[in-house]
Coordinates of C-alpha atoms and ligand atoms in Angstrom, one line a residue:
M1 CA 0.1 0.0 0.3
A2 CA 1.3 3.4 -0.8
D3 CA 2.4 5.9 1.8
S4 CA 0.8 8.9 3.1
K5 CA 2.4 11.5 5.9
H6 CA 0.9 14.2 7.2
T7 CA 2.9 17.5 8.4
R8 CA 2.1 20.8 9.5
V9 CA 4.1 22.5 7.0
L10 CA 6.0 20.3 4.0
I11 CA 8.8 22.6 2.5
I12 CA 9.4 21.6 -0.8
G13 CA 12.8 22.1 -1.9
S14 CA 16.2 22.0 -0.8
G15 CA 17.9 25.4 -2.0
P16 CA 19.1 28.1 0.7
A17 CA 15.1 29.4 0.8
G18 CA 14.0 25.8 1.5
Y19 CA 16.9 24.9 3.9
T20 CA 16.2 28.2 5.6
A21 CA 12.6 28.1 6.3
A22 CA 13.1 24.3 7.5
V23 CA 15.8 25.9 10.3
Y24 CA 12.8 28.6 11.0
A25 CA 9.7 26.0 10.8
S26 CA 11.5 23.3 12.7
R27 CA 12.9 26.1 16.2
A28 CA 8.9 27.0 15.9
M29 CA 8.2 23.1 17.0
L30 CA 5.8 22.9 13.7
E31 CA 7.9 19.3 12.8
P32 CA 8.6 20.3 9.0
V33 CA 8.9 17.6 6.1
L34 CA 10.9 18.9 3.5
V35 CA 11.1 16.9 0.4
Q36 CA 14.5 17.4 -1.6
G37 CA 13.5 17.1 -5.1
I38 CA 16.2 15.9 -7.7
Q39 CA 18.7 18.5 -7.1
P40 CA 18.9 17.9 -3.3
G41 CA 21.1 21.2 -2.7
G42 CA 20.0 23.6 -5.4
Q43 CA 21.4 25.8 -7.8
L44 CA 24.7 26.3 -5.5
T45 CA 25.6 22.7 -5.9
I46 CA 26.5 23.2 -9.5
T47 CA 28.6 25.9 -8.8
T48 CA 32.5 26.1 -7.1
D49 CA 33.3 29.6 -5.2
V50 CA 30.8 31.5 -3.4
E51 CA 32.0 34.8 -1.9
N52 CA 29.1 36.7 -1.4
W53 CA 27.5 34.4 1.3
P54 CA 28.0 36.7 4.5
G55 CA 30.2 35.2 7.0
D56 CA 32.5 33.3 4.1
T57 CA 34.9 35.1 2.1
E58 CA 35.2 32.1 0.0
V59 CA 33.1 29.0 0.2
Q60 CA 32.5 26.2 -2.3
G61 CA 28.6 26.0 -3.3
P62 CA 28.5 22.7 -2.5
D63 CA 30.0 22.6 1.0
L64 CA 27.7 25.5 1.8
M65 CA 24.4 23.5 0.9
V66 CA 25.9 20.5 2.8
R67 CA 26.1 22.3 5.9
M68 CA 22.9 24.2 5.4
E69 CA 20.7 20.4 5.0
A70 CA 23.3 19.0 8.6
H71 CA 21.6 22.5 9.9
A72 CA 18.0 21.8 9.1
R73 CA 18.2 18.3 10.5
A74 CA 19.9 19.2 13.5
V75 CA 16.9 21.3 15.1
G76 CA 14.6 18.4 13.6
T77 CA 13.6 19.0 10.0
E78 CA 12.4 15.3 8.6
I79 CA 14.4 15.6 5.3
I80 CA 12.9 13.1 2.5
A81 CA 14.6 12.3 -0.6
D82 CA 11.2 12.7 -3.2
H83 CA 10.2 14.9 -5.7
I84 CA 6.6 16.3 -6.1
N85 CA 4.8 15.7 -9.4
S86 CA 2.0 16.9 -8.5
I87 CA -0.1 19.2 -6.1
D88 CA -3.4 20.3 -4.7
L89 CA -4.0 23.8 -3.4
S90 CA -7.6 23.9 -4.0
K91 CA -8.5 22.5 0.0
R92 CA -7.4 22.0 2.8
P93 CA -5.0 20.0 4.1
F94 CA -3.3 20.4 1.0
M95 CA -2.1 17.0 -1.1
A96 CA 0.8 16.3 -2.4
L97 CA 2.4 13.2 -4.0
G98 CA 5.5 12.1 -4.7
D99 CA 7.3 10.4 -7.3
S100 CA 8.1 7.7 -4.5
G101 CA 4.4 6.7 -4.8
T102 CA 4.0 8.7 -1.0
T103 CA 1.2 10.9 -0.4
Y104 CA 2.3 14.0 1.3
T105 CA -0.6 15.8 3.4
A106 CA -0.3 19.5 5.1
D107 CA -1.8 22.5 6.7
A108 CA 0.7 24.8 5.1
V109 CA 3.2 24.5 2.3
I110 CA 6.0 26.9 1.5
L111 CA 7.4 26.4 -1.8
A112 CA 10.6 26.7 -2.2
T113 CA 11.5 24.9 -5.8
G114 CA 14.0 27.6 -6.7
A115 CA 14.9 27.5 -11.0
Q116 CA 16.1 25.9 -13.5
A117 CA 19.0 26.9 -16.6
K118 CA 17.4 28.1 -19.9
W119 CA 17.9 26.8 -22.9
L120 CA 17.9 28.4 -26.7
G121 CA 15.7 25.9 -28.1
L122 CA 17.7 25.1 -31.4
P123 CA 17.3 21.8 -32.8
S124 CA 20.9 21.1 -33.0
E125 CA 21.9 22.0 -29.0
E126 CA 18.6 19.4 -28.1
H127 CA 20.8 17.0 -30.7
F128 CA 24.1 17.6 -29.0
K129 CA 23.0 17.6 -25.0
G130 CA 25.4 15.6 -23.3
F131 CA 27.6 15.1 -26.6
G132 CA 29.4 18.8 -26.2
V133 CA 26.0 20.9 -25.4
S134 CA 26.0 21.5 -21.4
A135 CA 24.6 24.5 -19.0
C136 CA 27.0 23.3 -16.1
A137 CA 30.6 24.0 -16.5
T138 CA 31.5 22.9 -12.9
C139 CA 30.1 19.5 -13.9
D140 CA 31.2 19.2 -17.5
G141 CA 34.1 21.8 -17.8
F142 CA 36.4 18.3 -17.2
F143 CA 35.8 17.1 -20.6
Y144 CA 37.7 19.7 -22.2
R145 CA 40.6 19.9 -21.3
G146 CA 43.3 21.6 -23.8
K147 CA 40.0 22.3 -25.9
E148 CA 38.6 25.6 -27.3
V149 CA 35.0 26.2 -25.9
V150 CA 32.1 28.7 -26.5
V151 CA 29.7 29.9 -23.6
I152 CA 27.3 32.2 -24.8
G153 CA 25.3 34.5 -21.8
G154 CA 26.6 38.1 -20.3
G155 CA 25.0 37.7 -16.6
N156 CA 26.6 36.3 -13.6
T157 CA 26.6 32.6 -14.4
A158 CA 27.8 33.0 -17.9
V159 CA 30.9 35.3 -16.8
E160 CA 31.8 32.3 -14.0
E161 CA 31.6 29.6 -16.3
A162 CA 33.2 31.1 -19.2
L163 CA 36.2 31.9 -16.1
F164 CA 35.9 28.4 -14.5
L165 CA 36.5 26.6 -18.2
T166 CA 39.9 28.5 -18.5
N167 CA 40.9 26.0 -16.3
F168 CA 40.6 23.3 -18.3
A169 CA 40.3 24.9 -22.1
S170 CA 42.6 26.4 -23.9
K171 CA 40.4 29.2 -25.2
V172 CA 37.0 30.2 -23.9
T173 CA 34.9 32.5 -26.3
L174 CA 32.3 34.3 -24.5
V175 CA 29.5 35.1 -27.3
H176 CA 26.9 38.0 -26.2
R177 CA 24.2 39.3 -28.4
R178 CA 24.8 43.3 -26.8
N179 CA 28.0 45.1 -26.6
E180 CA 27.9 45.1 -22.5
L181 CA 27.9 42.6 -20.0
R182 CA 25.2 42.6 -16.8
A183 CA 27.3 41.2 -14.6
E184 CA 29.2 42.2 -11.6
K185 CA 31.9 44.7 -12.1
I186 CA 34.4 42.2 -10.5
L187 CA 33.6 39.2 -12.9
Q188 CA 34.1 41.6 -15.6
H189 CA 37.2 43.2 -14.9
R190 CA 38.1 38.9 -14.7
L191 CA 37.3 38.0 -17.8
F192 CA 38.6 41.2 -19.5
N193 CA 42.0 40.3 -17.7
N194 CA 42.0 36.3 -18.6
P195 CA 44.2 36.0 -21.5
K196 CA 42.6 32.7 -22.5
V197 CA 39.2 34.9 -23.2
E198 CA 37.8 35.9 -25.9
I199 CA 34.4 38.3 -26.5
V200 CA 32.7 38.3 -29.4
W201 CA 29.9 41.5 -28.7
D202 CA 26.6 41.7 -30.4
H203 CA 26.6 38.3 -31.9
V204 CA 23.2 35.4 -31.5
V205 CA 23.8 31.2 -31.7
D206 CA 22.3 30.2 -34.8
E207 CA 23.2 26.7 -34.7
V208 CA 25.4 24.0 -33.2
V209 CA 27.9 22.2 -35.8
G210 CA 28.9 18.9 -35.4
G211 CA 29.0 15.4 -36.4
D212 CA 27.7 11.4 -36.1
T213 CA 30.3 9.7 -36.0
P214 CA 31.3 9.9 -32.8
K215 CA 28.8 12.1 -31.7
G216 CA 30.2 15.7 -30.8
V217 CA 30.5 19.7 -31.5
E218 CA 32.8 20.9 -33.5
G219 CA 31.4 24.8 -33.6
V220 CA 28.6 27.1 -33.3
R221 CA 27.5 28.9 -36.2
V222 CA 26.6 32.6 -35.2
R223 CA 25.2 35.6 -36.6
H224 CA 25.8 39.6 -36.2
V225 CA 22.6 41.3 -34.5
Q226 CA 23.1 44.2 -36.8
S227 CA 25.1 42.9 -40.0
G228 CA 23.2 40.0 -40.0
E229 CA 27.1 38.6 -41.1
V230 CA 27.1 34.7 -40.4
S231 CA 30.2 33.1 -39.2
E232 CA 31.6 30.1 -37.5
I233 CA 33.7 29.5 -34.4
P234 CA 35.0 26.4 -33.9
C235 CA 34.7 24.6 -30.3
A236 CA 34.2 21.0 -29.2
G237 CA 32.5 22.0 -25.9
F238 CA 29.4 25.0 -25.8
F239 CA 27.9 26.1 -22.8
V240 CA 24.6 27.6 -22.4
A241 CA 24.7 29.8 -19.9
I242 CA 21.3 32.1 -21.1
G243 CA 19.5 32.6 -17.7
H244 CA 17.1 30.7 -15.1
A245 CA 13.3 30.2 -15.3
P246 CA 11.2 29.8 -12.3
A247 CA 10.0 25.6 -11.8
S248 CA 6.5 26.7 -11.2
E249 CA 5.3 23.6 -13.3
L250 CA 3.8 22.1 -10.3
V251 CA 1.6 25.5 -9.0
K252 CA 1.5 27.6 -12.6
D253 CA -2.2 26.4 -12.8
Q254 CA -3.3 27.1 -9.3
L255 CA -1.0 30.3 -8.4
E256 CA -1.0 33.4 -9.8
T257 CA 2.5 33.8 -12.0
H258 CA 3.7 36.8 -13.4
M259 CA 6.9 37.6 -15.7
G260 CA 7.1 34.4 -17.4
G261 CA 6.1 32.1 -14.9
Y262 CA 7.3 33.4 -11.3
V263 CA 4.6 32.8 -8.6
V264 CA 2.9 36.0 -7.8
T265 CA 3.9 37.0 -3.6
K266 CA 2.0 39.9 -1.5
P267 CA 4.2 42.9 -0.9
D268 CA 6.9 42.6 1.7
S269 CA 5.3 39.1 2.3
T270 CA 5.8 35.4 0.9
E271 CA 1.9 35.2 1.0
T272 CA 0.6 33.3 -2.8
S273 CA -3.1 33.8 -3.8
V274 CA -3.9 30.6 -1.6
P275 CA -3.9 31.2 1.8
G276 CA -2.0 28.9 3.5
V277 CA 0.8 28.6 0.9
F278 CA 3.6 30.3 0.8
A279 CA 6.7 30.8 -1.8
A280 CA 10.4 31.8 -1.3
G281 CA 13.3 31.9 -3.6
D282 CA 14.1 32.0 -7.0
L283 CA 10.5 30.7 -7.3
T284 CA 9.6 34.2 -6.8
D285 CA 11.5 36.7 -7.5
H286 CA 12.6 37.7 -10.6
I287 CA 14.5 40.7 -9.6
Y288 CA 17.9 39.9 -7.0
R289 CA 17.7 35.7 -7.3
Q290 CA 20.6 35.8 -4.6
A291 CA 21.6 32.9 -2.3
V292 CA 21.1 35.0 0.9
T293 CA 17.5 36.8 -0.8
S294 CA 16.3 33.3 -1.1
A295 CA 17.5 32.4 2.4
G296 CA 16.0 35.7 3.4
M297 CA 12.9 34.6 2.3
G298 CA 12.9 31.3 3.4
C299 CA 12.6 32.7 6.7
M300 CA 10.1 34.9 6.1
A301 CA 8.1 32.2 4.5
A302 CA 8.8 30.1 8.2
L303 CA 7.3 32.6 10.0
E304 CA 4.1 33.5 7.7
A305 CA 3.4 29.6 7.8
E306 CA 3.7 29.7 11.9
K307 CA 1.2 33.1 12.1
F308 CA -1.3 31.4 9.5
L309 CA -1.4 27.6 11.3
A310 CA -1.6 29.4 14.7
E311 CA -4.2 31.7 13.7
N312 CA -5.8 28.5 11.9
E313 CA -5.3 26.4 15.1
A314 CA -7.1 29.0 17.5
E315 CA -10.3 29.6 14.8
S316 CA -10.7 26.2 14.5
A317 CA -10.7 25.5 18.4
H318 CA -13.1 28.5 18.9
G319 CA -15.3 26.8 16.6
Q320 CA -15.3 23.7 18.0
A321 CA -16.1 25.7 21.9
A322 CA -19.0 27.1 20.2
E323 CA -20.5 23.6 19.0
Ligands
FAD1 P1 17.5 26.8 -6.1 O1 19.1 26.5 -5.4 O2 16.9 26.5 -7.1 O3 16.6 25.1 -5.3 C1 15.5 24.7 -5.6 C2 15.0 23.4 -4.8 O4 13.8 22.6 -5.3 C3 16.2 22.1 -5.5 O5 16.5 21.5 -4.3 C4 15.4 21.2 -6.4 O6 15.6 19.9 -6.0 C5 13.9 21.5 -5.4 N1 12.8 20.8 -6.3 C6 12.5 21.7 -7.7 N2 11.2 21.3 -8.1 C7 11.1 20.4 -7.2 C8 9.7 19.4 -7.1 N3 8.6 19.1 -7.8 N4 9.6 18.6 -6.1 C9 10.6 18.8 -4.9 N5 11.7 19.8 -4.9 C10 11.7 20.2 -6.1 N6 23.5 33.0 -6.1 C11 24.5 33.9 -4.9 O7 24.5 34.3 -4.1 N7 25.9 33.6 -5.3 C12 26.6 33.0 -5.6 O8 27.9 33.0 -5.8 C13 25.6 32.3 -6.8 N8 26.4 31.4 -8.0 C14 25.9 31.0 -8.8 C15 26.2 29.8 -9.5 C16 25.1 29.0 -10.6 C17 25.6 28.0 -11.8 C18 24.4 29.1 -10.6 C19 23.3 28.6 -11.7 C20 23.2 30.3 -9.5 C21 24.1 31.0 -8.6 N9 23.5 31.8 -7.6 C22 24.4 32.4 -7.0 C23 22.2 31.9 -7.7 C24 21.6 31.2 -6.3 O9 22.3 29.8 -6.7 C25 20.1 30.9 -6.6 O10 19.5 32.5 -6.2 C26 19.7 30.3 -5.5 O11 20.2 29.0 -5.3 C27 18.2 30.0 -5.1 O12 17.7 29.5 -3.6 P2 16.5 28.5 -3.8 O13 16.2 27.6 -2.5 O14 15.1 29.5 -4.3 O15 16.5 27.1 -5.2
NAP2 P1 20.8 36.1 -16.3 O1 21.3 37.3 -15.7 O2 19.0 36.3 -16.7 O3 21.5 36.8 -17.8 C1 21.0 35.9 -18.6 C2 22.5 36.0 -19.7 O4 21.9 35.2 -21.2 C3 21.9 38.0 -20.0 O5 23.4 38.6 -20.3 C4 21.1 37.9 -21.3 O6 21.1 38.7 -22.6 C5 21.5 36.3 -22.0 N1 20.3 35.5 -22.9 C6 19.4 35.5 -22.2 N2 18.2 35.1 -23.7 C7 19.1 34.9 -24.4 C8 18.9 34.3 -25.6 N3 18.5 34.0 -26.3 N4 20.1 34.6 -26.5 C9 21.2 35.0 -26.0 N5 21.7 35.2 -25.0 C10 20.8 35.3 -23.9 O7 20.7 35.2 -15.8 P2 22.4 34.1 -14.7 O8 23.5 35.1 -15.3 O9 21.7 32.6 -14.8 O10 22.3 34.9 -13.6 C11 20.5 34.4 -12.4 C12 20.6 35.0 -11.7 O11 21.7 34.6 -10.5 C13 21.1 36.6 -11.0 O12 20.2 37.0 -10.1 C14 22.5 36.6 -11.1 O13 22.9 37.7 -10.3 C15 22.2 35.3 -10.1 N6 24.0 34.7 -9.9 C16 24.5 35.1 -8.6 C17 25.9 35.0 -9.0 C18 26.8 35.4 -8.2 O14 26.5 36.4 -7.8 N7 28.5 35.3 -8.0 C19 26.3 33.6 -9.9 C20 25.4 33.7 -10.5 C21 24.1 34.0 -11.1 P3 21.1 40.2 -21.8 O15 22.1 41.0 -21.4 O16 20.9 40.9 -23.1 O17 19.9 40.5 -21.4

């Protein structure tokens, strides 16, 4: 028979938002259950140096997330390796179904499902995914020792990926669609001063070029955005770093969303359009998208869930007393 589990607070997601919510909810004696999803630790597990987490001049992303998990566990969070594949927010208790077959019911839900890498959407990109096309330099950079690689994007991720790849590749070409980067100035400074890096401004990638025997990338076809002139950059690896989209698939038909799927929360709050459902971190934040802001929102969500439960439990006790 399939398992079922009831909790006062179900936290979905194990990035900085989820683990911080777990620490606060546990310390509020709410005995939360946290479901980790397929990426335990979230996005920071696919990066290396994190240099803006207060208290650590430099910390490895995966190490930081292991510490957050340990903290949540130590204060009493039940952490479950499962992935929620559907959720019903239409009535309380809310009900979520895990891939494991477990049904979770909860009096309040904190959604902290974060964001996922965006792809260009080219058929050739899809064809070579895992065969030279990647969205994770930390995961795949090692395969390009002594080879040439191309990175596309102009944000923090693209610049960090490009810099990381200089540890392995003989040359890193960053292709960007404008003539300035949106990445932090300190990262830009490092990029511009790295002799292995070339920047191709005002270009987009139209096609990933490669062969099938053996299957692999041989280059990318790029186009100048003003002149339309097409050229090819030879490379063995192509890294896509054009941003992230909120992981709101689970709830997009049940909660109000905006700006391409970000869950809407009330001003200065993590309350969503459904009472008792709170959203924190990159799932709801289209502006800052940082570990520290996600953690801050996780804290807010747990405090708001605590208040919501206290008010509801008081109301139902009052209702029963009046009967
Ligand atoms: P995420 O970290 O995205 O975690 C989402 C979690 O939800 C995951 O655990 C996933 O398994 C889980 N999940 C998703 N769907 C489900 C589901 N259906 N069921 C159960 N669980 C689910 N920020 C910084 O401040 N400093 C940095 O140096 C920095 N470097 C970065 C480098 C890279 C390469 C990237 C991609 C991002 C970086 N960021 C950095 C941004 C930072 O990682 C994010 O802002 C932060 O991780 C968001 O936290 P989150 O908790 O909202 O979600
Ligand atoms: P981002 O800031 O949204 O940048 C995406 C980049 O990709 C932009 O330069 C954008 O170009 C480009 N782009 C988007 N769609 C494209 C397309 N179809 N074709 C070509 N180029 C395209 O995303 P991100 O760099 O992944 O960062 C996401 C968030 O995580 C940010 O808030 C960032 O600060 C945070 N983060 C922080 C750190 C850090 O603190 N060290 C590290 C990584 C990420 P335009 O510039 O023209 O829009």
